[in-house]
Amino acid sequence: MAVCIAVIAKENYPLFIRSVPVQNELKFHYTVHTSLDVVEEKISAVGKAMADQRELYLGLLYPTEDYKVYGYVTNSKVKFVIVVDSSNTSLRDNEIRSMFRKLHNSFTDVMCNPFYNPGDTIQSKAFDSIVSAMMVQAS
Amino acid sequence: MEPQEEKPIIYTMENKPIVTCAGDQALFTSLYTPLAQQLPREPMEWRRSYGRAPRTIHLEANFVQFKEELLPKEGNKALLTFPFLHIYWTDCCDIKVYKASVRDNMMRWQGNLRLHGSADWVIVVVETSDAKKKNKTNILPRSSLVDKIRNDFCNKQNDRCVVLSDPLKDSSRSQESWSAFLLKLRTLLLMSFTQNLGRFEEDMRTLREKRNQPGWSFCDYFMVQEELAFVFEMLQQCEDALVQYDELDALFTQYVLNFGAGDGANWLGSFCSPVKRWTGLLLRRPIDMEKRDGIQSGQASLLELRSYLFCRQCTLLIFLQRPWEVTQRALELLHNCVQELCLLEVSMLEGALDCWVFLSCLEVLHRIEGCCDQAQLEANVSHTVGLWAYATDKLKSLGYMCGLVSEKGPLSLELNRTVDLLAGLGDEKAETVHSLQSPYKKLKEALSSVEAFERHYLELSHAAVEMYRAIGRMRSAGLVGKSLAEFYMRKGDPEQAESFLQNALRSYVSEGWSLLVTHTRKQMAECQKLQGKTETYLQTSALLAGDANLTNEERIHFCQEILTFANQSTDSKAQKVTLSMSSFAQLKQLQFRPATATVHSGTALQVELCLRSLMPVAVPLEQLAASVHLNLEQGETNGKTRGPQRRPYPETVLFPLGNSSAMPPSAAGPSPELEEIQDCSPSDPRSLNSTGMVCKNTHLVMRRHDSSPSPDTPNLVSPVPVVMDDGANMLMSGDVTLLPGNNSIVFSVPSQELGTYTLRQLCATVGQVQFILPHISPLVHYEVYSQESQLTVEPLTDQLLAGLPQRAKVRLQTGHYTVKKGDALQLTNIDSMPILTSSSCPATILNSTAERVDESVLFIQSSDKVTCISLPPTPPYHTLEFQLEVLCVIPSDPVRPENQRLTNGEIRHRPRSYNLPDNHMTAINQRMSIDCPWSIYSTPISLTFYIPFKAKHSLLSAGNRKYIQVCLQNVSDVNFHLMDQRLTEKHRESSLELQSLNTKAQQLVYSKQSLYYVWDVRWKENMPLCLQCVFSASFSSASEEVSAFKPYHYAFQLERVTTLYSVRTEIMPAAGQQNCHSGSLCGLEMSITRLAEPEDDEDDRGTEKKGQTETEEVCSTKLMYKVADGSSSWVVYGRSSGLVSMPMDANANHRVQVELMPLFAGHLPFPDIEVFKYLPPSANSASQPDTDGCVENDTLSLLVRPLDDQGDTASIRSQGTVHSVGSGEQQSRVLPMPRLEPFSPGQVFNHSQGCQVLVLPSTDGHVLEINAT
């Protein structure tokens, strides 16, 4: 399960970012922010090839000693980043993909909310609970 | 076997599969060179089992002399030393020799092979033509010897015996035999490979299946599978070799993971032992025998196993020319090792792993650099930069651990740790001893001293930053830069740190990562404090004090920092520190009192600011000042016309909250203003050419945000210098305490000078610190104006009605003028509009906000010319209001066009400009002028009154009798009482008697209704030619209880009243029928009778002499009649019009018969008969408009009264066309032309007007018409 889940706007500011444990929050912010480098690199690399039928899932962005950072980009260039603990080896690529898909669905619901102003930080409870379900339970 | 013999396997690339040679050694030696050369020349396709892809392979072989020892013993799995093919060479061609020695030799050889289960052999018979020639006697034919050998050894395997003919000769036969031989050899080798490797793999798989059994050892299995890898490598199938290692890698990884999951294998125990050496990867050798031995003996640590495995993979990958996979795998390996060590809970000296990672990173990088050129390296920085950054990171943590990053140098504990770490490195490997830049040397040097560490660390960091920059990973570069900054801060070098922090901060701010901004800003604050940069430090502190991401304690700390500085009792002359206000407080809203923000000079105006303090504690301000800019020019020029109501001003100015540091950058940018456009075609505005959306503020939306941060944002790393404008007007408010949250501050605004004031800046002073808001946006203005006195007179009601007393409101706005006692307004009197107000009337005084202040009484004095109204004293900028009662006299001769005439009972109406279009009330403008005490000019006042009535008259005839009808229409919105209606002759000279047929009672006429009055006109003598009458009535408004009746007059004139002719028509059915039938002819008989003689004698002007001819028939008048059917229910057969000559004597009669046919059945109205005067053509008529000239003309006394109205002429001419009298002639104006002139309505009386005749449907009944009504 993820230790940090972030939704980043097209303009690269965070729309939503949650991490466990909370005391590492700053580190995760740095990690996610830095991962945008790779996200952009991947988008531009893929974008040249075939922009229309691009795979949204970007795969492993970069591994660090402690974490693995996975990326996903929606067609509107909103980025999802999931950080997984490196020691958590039971997670397969498919599971990460399905996490992203779930996240994307929930995000779409948020965007469909007529009271949500695109570009605002996400405060939806439904979205929050979806994210919480994907996170490592801080015990 | 001696260990020395196994040694050659180390460098597998140089290994070749072993082929043994038995038999004639000398023969083989002579053939060795061409054989070794030619064998690999042609590739073979190697088809393999298990569906693996076929590979093309160039076969080589290491030919060794056959020894029994070479044959593998039972259980020996070594593949590298395995002889894949055994060859027996012989050039024997003598059967005797064969039988004597060669056969036995072969038998022994075969026996040996069979003993070891090897079936891969071949016997080569070399045949030389020389040998044949030598011993001819005992020579068997070659084929028979080969057959013999085949018979002896190769039962059913004929291909195991090959003939090689004349191998050393250069002939086609020899070449042919060579290639056949080589093909055979290759085929056999491949067969052997397939067979032996297949068997080996089978064994290996069996071994692997046993991995869950106790006693299974990974190391043993490792050696077995590696053997296979070696063979593949030997066959130059590196791809396959790599697969073997990858399988081993995966297997091991899985075991470690299982171990982590609690499923530990025994053999893993050896890998869990404490790690004592951390020499790092060693990639310079293809095979690290030292580590291999360790693995073989089961003593290798996890790091050693991993290192060895990676070293092998690296070698193969580089051979496959995939160096970038090496770097990628290296990073994965290093991360993975760290995890595995942690998972297996391997105890290790603190920092040892860092050493290992550092060394390994550098080693991989060196290895890659060694096999790629510079251009390649630069193009693939993205693959190597991760390793660089990782190495940097590890070196940094080593440095921190060993106390190399402090200002004081390492402590003894840290020195001990360094020594332990260095000990674990062991000695430098022989390969790198002479290299100056080896990772080993680097690490050792870096750990040796603080300076060396700094040098190495900076070198690595800068390299990493530059690489990141080069590939556009600015965020990663920033992060490395930030850790550099931390390093500098630890070293006590804040100057160096600042620029890195600034870079990072700028990037975080521009991308809106608030937490990172806060963290970096905190570091920045520390850095600035160390440098003593007071101003920037305070600015940063202000930002941090208002940062919601920080805890309250931290915020209070930073706030206190500012306050402490502010309250330092320094010399008051010292320059105050100026900071941007946006981090300190936000201006939320601004409100003027009064809300119009427009006052006349000298009035109190207040501004209320709402400031939201971002500080966590209450901050006492010495002063809060707002600078105000006065625009004088505008105030002066517009002062005259300005009124307080001039512009709609919002009561409260709200300021957008774009200044929060947590605000995402996109929200700060302007949102696009979109507008729909439609392009319609010019020809048809309803058809749309194109439509679209236009962004109106493209220049703002499309502006780049990243590179140029707007100067308003307070989040700048280095705050913009904010300067307080000098010399401007200031609004001051002293000793304000700003509480956290919203604060309300009220300023009193000076309003002495006239003009528009703009609020420019806001400045809060706290001791030595000034917080300045450089721009107030949106702009806020207030105005101070001065106003001239104004006098207006407005009707109290919507419309002023003429003829009745009406009220008008007089409003006097004093402006800056003070009305003193004795000031008076002087009104010039107008006769048509007297002022009715009595000597005194009440007045109200209002102040500028329309509140009632005072009431007083005005005194009004009237003289002949002037009405004088004395005003009460009124202060400036007040309004004095009172009411005046005025009456507009309705003019006796109403506004009426001169040439208005009676035609068909309708007034020919000429619209006047002052007739209101909707209710047709006639308006009267009354102008008067008022002299005011404050001005030498008199003020013109215009009031518009409306006449409430409209009168129409018409003449009615009945034979000779005449009636006058007057219609009085109430066009106003008011109801009126009417009485005393009278019709009188204007001059009262004729003997006319007007007898009223109307009621005498008072009548009520409602709004928009009409009353009709009829008078019978009787006369004794001759009827006057022209009747001038006056209709008069008294009216009063019905809504008012007691009101005097006011007179209303309407004068009009009637001409040509007398009836001259009467027309009587009759319709008779066709002969023999009782009724008319539709569709059948019937007769119309009209009789025209002259009733009165023309009064030609009396009439000087000759208006009645028209149409008379005095040439042949004395005294006859020519008339033209015309049957005109307006309802198109009749069809006239024959001529519908004709000329009738009427004798001059009275009662002269003329009858005309016309045939008609009714078109419909029913009661049909008679067709209309129109009678005109016929004026024969006259040459003079056009040139002689003057009527006098006609009398002198003896041939033709045609009198044409020129018609003043063009429309009339036109209508007559058109009738003439119908009549077809002057067909064609009327086109030309030069030719004389007959003309028609209509009679006045009273002159011809139609007896049959309104008669109807019954028409029955036609008898044949072909057409049945039903008219449903």
JSON list of N, CA and C in Angstrom, two decimals, chain A residues 2-54:
[
{"chain": "A", "resi": 2, "resn": "ALA", "atom": "N", "xyz": [0.31, 2.29, -0.46]},
{"chain": "A", "resi": 2, "resn": "ALA", "atom": "CA", "xyz": [1.10, 3.51, -0.67]},
{"chain": "A", "resi": 2, "resn": "ALA", "atom": "C", "xyz": [1.43, 4.19, 0.65]},
{"chain": "A", "resi": 3, "resn": "VAL", "atom": "N", "xyz": [2.50, 4.93, 0.65]},
{"chain": "A", "resi": 3, "resn": "VAL", "atom": "CA", "xyz": [2.80, 5.76, 1.81]},
{"chain": "A", "resi": 3, "resn": "VAL", "atom": "C", "xyz": [2.51, 7.22, 1.53]},
{"chain": "A", "resi": 4, "resn": "CYS", "atom": "N", "xyz": [2.42, 7.54, 0.22]},
{"chain": "A", "resi": 4, "resn": "CYS", "atom": "CA", "xyz": [2.11, 8.92, -0.11]},
{"chain": "A", "resi": 4, "resn": "CYS", "atom": "C", "xyz": [1.38, 8.93, -1.44]},
{"chain": "A", "resi": 5, "resn": "ILE", "atom": "N", "xyz": [0.33, 9.72, -1.49]},
{"chain": "A", "resi": 5, "resn": "ILE", "atom": "CA", "xyz": [-0.43, 9.86, -2.74]},
{"chain": "A", "resi": 5, "resn": "ILE", "atom": "C", "xyz": [-0.61, 11.34, -3.01]},
{"chain": "A", "resi": 6, "resn": "ALA", "atom": "N", "xyz": [-0.28, 11.73, -4.23]},
{"chain": "A", "resi": 6, "resn": "ALA", "atom": "CA", "xyz": [-0.36, 13.16, -4.53]},
{"chain": "A", "resi": 6, "resn": "ALA", "atom": "C", "xyz": [-1.07, 13.35, -5.85]},
{"chain": "A", "resi": 7, "resn": "VAL", "atom": "N", "xyz": [-1.83, 14.41, -5.93]},
{"chain": "A", "resi": 7, "resn": "VAL", "atom": "CA", "xyz": [-2.44, 14.85, -7.18]},
{"chain": "A", "resi": 7, "resn": "VAL", "atom": "C", "xyz": [-1.87, 16.22, -7.48]},
{"chain": "A", "resi": 8, "resn": "ILE", "atom": "N", "xyz": [-1.32, 16.37, -8.65]},
{"chain": "A", "resi": 8, "resn": "ILE", "atom": "CA", "xyz": [-0.63, 17.61, -8.97]},
{"chain": "A", "resi": 8, "resn": "ILE", "atom": "C", "xyz": [-1.27, 18.22, -10.20]},
{"chain": "A", "resi": 9, "resn": "ALA", "atom": "N", "xyz": [-1.52, 19.49, -10.12]},
{"chain": "A", "resi": 9, "resn": "ALA", "atom": "CA", "xyz": [-2.21, 20.18, -11.20]},
{"chain": "A", "resi": 9, "resn": "ALA", "atom": "C", "xyz": [-1.33, 20.27, -12.42]},
{"chain": "A", "resi": 10, "resn": "LYS", "atom": "N", "xyz": [-1.95, 20.64, -13.52]},
{"chain": "A", "resi": 10, "resn": "LYS", "atom": "CA", "xyz": [-1.23, 20.81, -14.79]},
{"chain": "A", "resi": 10, "resn": "LYS", "atom": "C", "xyz": [-0.08, 21.78, -14.60]},
{"chain": "A", "resi": 11, "resn": "GLU", "atom": "N", "xyz": [-0.29, 22.79, -13.79]},
{"chain": "A", "resi": 11, "resn": "GLU", "atom": "CA", "xyz": [0.74, 23.81, -13.57]},
{"chain": "A", "resi": 11, "resn": "GLU", "atom": "C", "xyz": [1.74, 23.39, -12.50]},
{"chain": "A", "resi": 12, "resn": "ASN", "atom": "N", "xyz": [1.64, 22.16, -12.06]},
{"chain": "A", "resi": 12, "resn": "ASN", "atom": "CA", "xyz": [2.62, 21.58, -11.15]},
{"chain": "A", "resi": 12, "resn": "ASN", "atom": "C", "xyz": [2.52, 22.03, -9.72]},
{"chain": "A", "resi": 13, "resn": "TYR", "atom": "N", "xyz": [1.38, 22.56, -9.32]},
{"chain": "A", "resi": 13, "resn": "TYR", "atom": "CA", "xyz": [1.23, 22.79, -7.89]},
{"chain": "A", "resi": 13, "resn": "TYR", "atom": "C", "xyz": [0.33, 21.71, -7.32]},
{"chain": "A", "resi": 14, "resn": "PRO", "atom": "N", "xyz": [0.49, 21.37, -6.07]},
{"chain": "A", "resi": 14, "resn": "PRO", "atom": "CA", "xyz": [-0.25, 20.22, -5.53]},
{"chain": "A", "resi": 14, "resn": "PRO", "atom": "C", "xyz": [-1.72, 20.54, -5.35]},
{"chain": "A", "resi": 15, "resn": "LEU", "atom": "N", "xyz": [-2.56, 19.63, -5.84]},
{"chain": "A", "resi": 15, "resn": "LEU", "atom": "CA", "xyz": [-4.00, 19.75, -5.61]},
{"chain": "A", "resi": 15, "resn": "LEU", "atom": "C", "xyz": [-4.38, 18.97, -4.37]},
{"chain": "A", "resi": 16, "resn": "PHE", "atom": "N", "xyz": [-3.59, 17.95, -4.13]},
{"chain": "A", "resi": 16, "resn": "PHE", "atom": "CA", "xyz": [-3.90, 17.07, -3.02]},
{"chain": "A", "resi": 16, "resn": "PHE", "atom": "C", "xyz": [-2.63, 16.31, -2.73]},
{"chain": "A", "resi": 17, "resn": "ILE", "atom": "N", "xyz": [-2.29, 16.20, -1.46]},
{"chain": "A", "resi": 17, "resn": "ILE", "atom": "CA", "xyz": [-1.12, 15.38, -1.13]},
{"chain": "A", "resi": 17, "resn": "ILE", "atom": "C", "xyz": [-1.32, 14.85, 0.28]},
{"chain": "A", "resi": 18, "resn": "ARG", "atom": "N", "xyz": [-1.18, 13.54, 0.39]},
{"chain": "A", "resi": 18, "resn": "ARG", "atom": "CA", "xyz": [-1.39, 12.91, 1.69]},
{"chain": "A", "resi": 18, "resn": "ARG", "atom": "C", "xyz": [-0.31, 11.90, 1.89]},
{"chain": "A", "resi": 19, "resn": "SER", "atom": "N", "xyz": [0.18, 11.79, 3.09]},
{"chain": "A", "resi": 19, "resn": "SER", "atom": "CA", "xyz": [1.22, 10.82, 3.33]},
{"chain": "A", "resi": 19, "resn": "SER", "atom": "C", "xyz": [1.10, 10.26, 4.73]},
{"chain": "A", "resi": 20, "resn": "VAL", "atom": "N", "xyz": [1.57, 9.05, 4.90]},
{"chain": "A", "resi": 20, "resn": "VAL", "atom": "CA", "xyz": [1.72, 8.46, 6.23]},
{"chain": "A", "resi": 20, "resn": "VAL", "atom": "C", "xyz": [3.14, 7.95, 6.32]},
{"chain": "A", "resi": 21, "resn": "PRO", "atom": "N", "xyz": [3.81, 8.01, 7.38]},
{"chain": "A", "resi": 21, "resn": "PRO", "atom": "CA", "xyz": [3.42, 8.71, 8.59]},
{"chain": "A", "resi": 21, "resn": "PRO", "atom": "C", "xyz": [3.52, 10.23, 8.40]},
{"chain": "A", "resi": 22, "resn": "VAL", "atom": "N", "xyz": [2.83, 10.94, 9.24]},
{"chain": "A", "resi": 22, "resn": "VAL", "atom": "CA", "xyz": [2.70, 12.37, 9.02]},
{"chain": "A", "resi": 22, "resn": "VAL", "atom": "C", "xyz": [4.04, 13.10, 9.24]},
{"chain": "A", "resi": 23, "resn": "GLN", "atom": "N", "xyz": [4.87, 12.55, 10.12]},
{"chain": "A", "resi": 23, "resn": "GLN", "atom": "CA", "xyz": [6.10, 13.28, 10.43]},
{"chain": "A", "resi": 23, "resn": "GLN", "atom": "C", "xyz": [7.06, 13.32, 9.23]},
{"chain": "A", "resi": 24, "resn": "ASN", "atom": "N", "xyz": [6.83, 12.43, 8.27]},
{"chain": "A", "resi": 24, "resn": "ASN", "atom": "CA", "xyz": [7.70, 12.45, 7.09]},
{"chain": "A", "resi": 24, "resn": "ASN", "atom": "C", "xyz": [7.14, 13.31, 5.97]},
{"chain": "A", "resi": 25, "resn": "GLU", "atom": "N", "xyz": [6.09, 14.03, 6.27]},
{"chain": "A", "resi": 25, "resn": "GLU", "atom": "CA", "xyz": [5.35, 14.76, 5.25]},
{"chain": "A", "resi": 25, "resn": "GLU", "atom": "C", "xyz": [6.27, 15.60, 4.37]},
{"chain": "A", "resi": 26, "resn": "LEU", "atom": "N", "xyz": [7.19, 16.30, 5.01]},
{"chain": "A", "resi": 26, "resn": "LEU", "atom": "CA", "xyz": [8.07, 17.20, 4.28]},
{"chain": "A", "resi": 26, "resn": "LEU", "atom": "C", "xyz": [8.90, 16.43, 3.26]},
{"chain": "A", "resi": 27, "resn": "LYS", "atom": "N", "xyz": [9.41, 15.29, 3.72]},
{"chain": "A", "resi": 27, "resn": "LYS", "atom": "CA", "xyz": [10.25, 14.48, 2.83]},
{"chain": "A", "resi": 27, "resn": "LYS", "atom": "C", "xyz": [9.46, 14.03, 1.62]},
{"chain": "A", "resi": 28, "resn": "PHE", "atom": "N", "xyz": [8.21, 13.64, 1.87]},
{"chain": "A", "resi": 28, "resn": "PHE", "atom": "CA", "xyz": [7.39, 13.19, 0.75]},
{"chain": "A", "resi": 28, "resn": "PHE", "atom": "C", "xyz": [7.10, 14.34, -0.21]},
{"chain": "A", "resi": 29, "resn": "HIS", "atom": "N", "xyz": [6.90, 15.51, 0.37]},
{"chain": "A", "resi": 29, "resn": "HIS", "atom": "CA", "xyz": [6.67, 16.66, -0.51]},
{"chain": "A", "resi": 29, "resn": "HIS", "atom": "C", "xyz": [7.87, 16.86, -1.43]},
{"chain": "A", "resi": 30, "resn": "TYR", "atom": "N", "xyz": [9.06, 16.75, -0.84]},
{"chain": "A", "resi": 30, "resn": "TYR", "atom": "CA", "xyz": [10.26, 16.91, -1.67]},
{"chain": "A", "resi": 30, "resn": "TYR", "atom": "C", "xyz": [10.33, 15.81, -2.72]},
{"chain": "A", "resi": 31, "resn": "THR", "atom": "N", "xyz": [10.03, 14.60, -2.29]},
{"chain": "A", "resi": 31, "resn": "THR", "atom": "CA", "xyz": [10.12, 13.47, -3.21]},
{"chain": "A", "resi": 31, "resn": "THR", "atom": "C", "xyz": [9.16, 13.65, -4.38]},
{"chain": "A", "resi": 32, "resn": "VAL", "atom": "N", "xyz": [7.93, 14.01, -4.03]},
{"chain": "A", "resi": 32, "resn": "VAL", "atom": "CA", "xyz": [6.92, 14.15, -5.07]},
{"chain": "A", "resi": 32, "resn": "VAL", "atom": "C", "xyz": [7.28, 15.30, -6.00]},
{"chain": "A", "resi": 33, "resn": "HIS", "atom": "N", "xyz": [7.74, 16.37, -5.40]},
{"chain": "A", "resi": 33, "resn": "HIS", "atom": "CA", "xyz": [8.10, 17.53, -6.22]},
{"chain": "A", "resi": 33, "resn": "HIS", "atom": "C", "xyz": [9.21, 17.18, -7.20]},
{"chain": "A", "resi": 34, "resn": "THR", "atom": "N", "xyz": [10.21, 16.45, -6.69]},
{"chain": "A", "resi": 34, "resn": "THR", "atom": "CA", "xyz": [11.33, 16.10, -7.55]},
{"chain": "A", "resi": 34, "resn": "THR", "atom": "C", "xyz": [10.89, 15.13, -8.64]},
{"chain": "A", "resi": 35, "resn": "SER", "atom": "N", "xyz": [9.93, 14.29, -8.30]},
{"chain": "A", "resi": 35, "resn": "SER", "atom": "CA", "xyz": [9.49, 13.30, -9.29]},
{"chain": "A", "resi": 35, "resn": "SER", "atom": "C", "xyz": [8.87, 13.97, -10.51]},
{"chain": "A", "resi": 36, "resn": "LEU", "atom": "N", "xyz": [8.42, 15.21, -10.34]},
{"chain": "A", "resi": 36, "resn": "LEU", "atom": "CA", "xyz": [7.82, 15.91, -11.48]},
{"chain": "A", "resi": 36, "resn": "LEU", "atom": "C", "xyz": [8.81, 16.04, -12.63]},
{"chain": "A", "resi": 37, "resn": "ASP", "atom": "N", "xyz": [10.09, 16.12, -12.28]},
{"chain": "A", "resi": 37, "resn": "ASP", "atom": "CA", "xyz": [11.14, 16.15, -13.32]},
{"chain": "A", "resi": 37, "resn": "ASP", "atom": "C", "xyz": [10.99, 14.97, -14.25]},
{"chain": "A", "resi": 38, "resn": "VAL", "atom": "N", "xyz": [10.89, 13.81, -13.65]},
{"chain": "A", "resi": 38, "resn": "VAL", "atom": "CA", "xyz": [10.84, 12.59, -14.45]},
{"chain": "A", "resi": 38, "resn": "VAL", "atom": "C", "xyz": [9.50, 12.51, -15.18]},
{"chain": "A", "resi": 39, "resn": "VAL", "atom": "N", "xyz": [8.45, 12.94, -14.49]},
{"chain": "A", "resi": 39, "resn": "VAL", "atom": "CA", "xyz": [7.13, 12.93, -15.14]},
{"chain": "A", "resi": 39, "resn": "VAL", "atom": "C", "xyz": [7.19, 13.76, -16.42]},
{"chain": "A", "resi": 40, "resn": "GLU", "atom": "N", "xyz": [7.74, 14.93, -16.29]},
{"chain": "A", "resi": 40, "resn": "GLU", "atom": "CA", "xyz": [7.80, 15.81, -17.46]},
{"chain": "A", "resi": 40, "resn": "GLU", "atom": "C", "xyz": [8.66, 15.20, -18.55]},
{"chain": "A", "resi": 41, "resn": "GLU", "atom": "N", "xyz": [9.75, 14.59, -18.13]},
{"chain": "A", "resi": 41, "resn": "GLU", "atom": "CA", "xyz": [10.64, 13.95, -19.10]},
{"chain": "A", "resi": 41, "resn": "GLU", "atom": "C", "xyz": [9.88, 12.86, -19.85]},
{"chain": "A", "resi": 42, "resn": "LYS", "atom": "N", "xyz": [9.12, 12.08, -19.09]},
{"chain": "A", "resi": 42, "resn": "LYS", "atom": "CA", "xyz": [8.41, 10.96, -19.72]},
{"chain": "A", "resi": 42, "resn": "LYS", "atom": "C", "xyz": [7.31, 11.46, -20.63]},
{"chain": "A", "resi": 43, "resn": "ILE", "atom": "N", "xyz": [6.61, 12.48, -20.15]},
{"chain": "A", "resi": 43, "resn": "ILE", "atom": "CA", "xyz": [5.52, 13.00, -20.98]},
{"chain": "A", "resi": 43, "resn": "ILE", "atom": "C", "xyz": [6.06, 13.52, -22.30]},
{"chain": "A", "resi": 44, "resn": "SER", "atom": "N", "xyz": [7.14, 14.27, -22.22]},
{"chain": "A", "resi": 44, "resn": "SER", "atom": "CA", "xyz": [7.65, 14.86, -23.46]},
{"chain": "A", "resi": 44, "resn": "SER", "atom": "C", "xyz": [8.22, 13.77, -24.37]},
{"chain": "A", "resi": 45, "resn": "ALA", "atom": "N", "xyz": [8.80, 12.75, -23.77]},
{"chain": "A", "resi": 45, "resn": "ALA", "atom": "CA", "xyz": [9.35, 11.67, -24.58]},
{"chain": "A", "resi": 45, "resn": "ALA", "atom": "C", "xyz": [8.24, 10.93, -25.30]},
{"chain": "A", "resi": 46, "resn": "VAL", "atom": "N", "xyz": [7.17, 10.66, -24.57]},
{"chain": "A", "resi": 46, "resn": "VAL", "atom": "CA", "xyz": [6.06, 9.92, -25.17]},
{"chain": "A", "resi": 46, "resn": "VAL", "atom": "C", "xyz": [5.29, 10.83, -26.10]},
{"chain": "A", "resi": 47, "resn": "GLY", "atom": "N", "xyz": [5.14, 12.07, -25.66]},
{"chain": "A", "resi": 47, "resn": "GLY", "atom": "CA", "xyz": [4.32, 13.01, -26.43]},
{"chain": "A", "resi": 47, "resn": "GLY", "atom": "C", "xyz": [4.74, 13.12, -27.86]},
{"chain": "A", "resi": 48, "resn": "LYS", "atom": "N", "xyz": [6.04, 13.00, -28.09]},
{"chain": "A", "resi": 48, "resn": "LYS", "atom": "CA", "xyz": [6.50, 13.13, -29.48]},
{"chain": "A", "resi": 48, "resn": "LYS", "atom": "C", "xyz": [6.04, 11.94, -30.30]},
{"chain": "A", "resi": 49, "resn": "ALA", "atom": "N", "xyz": [6.10, 10.78, -29.69]},
{"chain": "A", "resi": 49, "resn": "ALA", "atom": "CA", "xyz": [5.79, 9.57, -30.44]},
{"chain": "A", "resi": 49, "resn": "ALA", "atom": "C", "xyz": [4.33, 9.52, -30.86]},
{"chain": "A", "resi": 50, "resn": "MET", "atom": "N", "xyz": [3.48, 9.38, -29.90]},
{"chain": "A", "resi": 50, "resn": "MET", "atom": "CA", "xyz": [2.05, 9.36, -30.25]},
{"chain": "A", "resi": 50, "resn": "MET", "atom": "C", "xyz": [1.28, 9.99, -29.10]},
{"chain": "A", "resi": 51, "resn": "ALA", "atom": "N", "xyz": [0.88, 11.18, -29.38]},
{"chain": "A", "resi": 51, "resn": "ALA", "atom": "CA", "xyz": [0.27, 11.97, -28.32]},
{"chain": "A", "resi": 51, "resn": "ALA", "atom": "C", "xyz": [-1.14, 11.49, -28.00]},
{"chain": "A", "resi": 52, "resn": "ASP", "atom": "N", "xyz": [-1.81, 10.97, -29.02]},
{"chain": "A", "resi": 52, "resn": "ASP", "atom": "CA", "xyz": [-3.23, 10.70, -28.79]},
{"chain": "A", "resi": 52, "resn": "ASP", "atom": "C", "xyz": [-3.47, 9.40, -28.03]},
{"chain": "A", "resi": 53, "resn": "GLN", "atom": "N", "xyz": [-2.78, 8.36, -28.40]},
{"chain": "A", "resi": 53, "resn": "GLN", "atom": "CA", "xyz": [-3.08, 7.10, -27.72]},
{"chain": "A", "resi": 53, "resn": "GLN", "atom": "C", "xyz": [-1.97, 6.76, -26.72]},
{"chain": "A", "resi": 54, "resn": "ARG", "atom": "N", "xyz": [-1.72, 7.71, -25.91]},
{"chain": "A", "resi": 54, "resn": "ARG", "atom": "CA", "xyz": [-0.63, 7.58, -24.95]},
{"chain": "A", "resi": 54, "resn": "ARG", "atom": "C", "xyz": [-1.11, 6.76, -23.76]}
]
